Amino acid sequence: MKKAQIIELAKQSFYINESAYKKLDTYLASLSKHYQDKEVIKDIELSLADKFKARLKDANSVLDETDVSAVITELGTVEDITGEVETEAKPTGSKKQFYRSKQNAIVGGVASGLAGYFGIDPLYVRIGLVISVLVSFGTTLVLYLVLWMVLPEAETGADERLMLGKTATLKDIEQTLKTKVKEVKQSGANGFLRTTFETTFKVFGIIYKLVLKLVGAGVFLASLAAIAGLTAGMASLVAGDVNVYYAGALVDFPSRFVDYGLLVSVWLLAAVVICLMAYMGMSLLRSKQVLRGGMAAILVGLFVIGLSAAIAFGSNTYDRYQRAVDTSPTMREVALDEFEHVSIANQVDATFIESDEYKVVLTANNFVLDNLDLNIRNGYLYLHNNSNNYLCLLDCNDQLQATVYVPKLETLTLSDQSSALFKSYLTVKNLVISDQSRVDAALADIDQIVIQDQSVLNATVKASGVSLTLTDQSKAILKCADLQWLKLVERDQANVNAGECLAEEIHLDLDNQSHAVLSPTDKLEVINTDKDSTYSFVR
């Protein structure tokens, strides 16, 4: 039985038997006599440690004389070096590999790794990165971050040499150190420039690392919140606390095993994506890749399982509800009491027709009609589509078309992406349009129009005078004849084309990059127009 002992080599501990230790000690002694530079000995010991580590099966394995002899043969001996004629260093032909280099690293070691791989000065790579960031408007920063996360770090001297495409022989190690000394001597001429750039990079590197850690913490916390919200949402569905409709019809979901299977598979898919986000956040927070190969394989496997299950369960659920639900539209006519005001909201497409009757003709599927807010209160007709307040699975047809028959109106209000179409002239005193709604109208005796929130008006007007106010990037096309007066108030990038609106006098108030096109007039009063707003006349 051979006696074993523990040695420390390049700050790494190894078990080695007695005969192997004597051989290694003799080898190191010969190297110490030949190389007076401690840096050379330090680098050789690091190479020995890397090679010993590669030969051992686990941390408790013992190095024997065969292991030591093999590593010495691979590195070479002093006799090998002294017996050769010194020649110019030639490429070894070793295959290179990308690594992030810790040598001269400032941020993540990407620039120094690229420089080592291509054999150029890291300073030039960093200057190129700065220029690229300025030219690409920050796209290079994203690429740098991706490389930081993807590229492995050169943790050992063997990794560094593999990055440089060099083998770990005594001759290579000696030549590498000579090259470093030569580079240091040559750096005196541009030392100030190098110091300036490297100091600047270090400052930005500290800021960049801090920002990445903050982003990583935010992504990680957002992932935790997302998984909690996802789980709570799924629990509410299972408990039946959420109304669900399919193709415009309220359905009992989940009701069968396949429905629960669909929920679980969808939860699994979303959970895998959220876990990947969490790992990305942790990687940014710790400045190292924390997602290992084993866990990555597990997540990929879970994603494939979840996707397959979702397709299988989902197709079954879709077919079942598709057969059970009637999606055809229904027409319903409702006679109403008299009203003077109309409020339309929540994606209602309305058509107005002048009539002596007060009624509404509705066209939609049964679910939309059953959840419609249609009533008259204090002379107001409320026509609000509430079907989009429910969770919809598929084929979410919540469209509502309404034809309103009315003699005249005092006020018409549209909101929440609704629309109105006038088949003929209708008396409307006040018109309010908001929330990306649209009106195509023929208006009689209109007094005031207010358009907000990116809404649009295309109107032909018959009146003595009209006040038109637009805000929030809203637009209006106004056609009219023989107006006594027209008042235009525009705010926040509003736009009015009144080139076909003839008025005896026009009062104009523009602000914040608004614009108006006007027809010629006898009197123009500009109340307020900032330098960013403009108006012009049609010829």
XYZ file of C-alpha atoms in Angstrom, residues 70 87 94 102 104 116 128 132 145 172-173 186 195 206 245 247 255 263 333 375-376 406 477-478 510:
25
model
C 2.267 12.123 -18.398
C 13.664 30.422 -32.903
C -4.107 24.644 -31.326
C -10.277 37.865 -16.485
C -7.281 43.053 -17.806
C -7.112 37.588 -26.839
C -14.215 50.095 -31.178
C -20.085 51.129 -32.079
C -24.825 41.885 -22.469
C 4.863 28.426 -24.742
C 4.631 29.697 -21.179
C 6.391 49.287 -25.725
C -4.461 55.033 -18.841
C -18.807 50.330 -12.518
C -67.296 33.427 -22.258
C -67.442 33.141 -28.919
C -66.121 21.880 -16.346
C -55.237 25.180 -17.363
C -85.661 46.007 -31.668
C -81.740 52.169 -20.229
C -83.080 55.709 -19.970
C -84.589 59.838 -32.786
C -62.441 67.498 -41.075
C -65.144 70.167 -41.146
C -53.678 77.010 -31.141
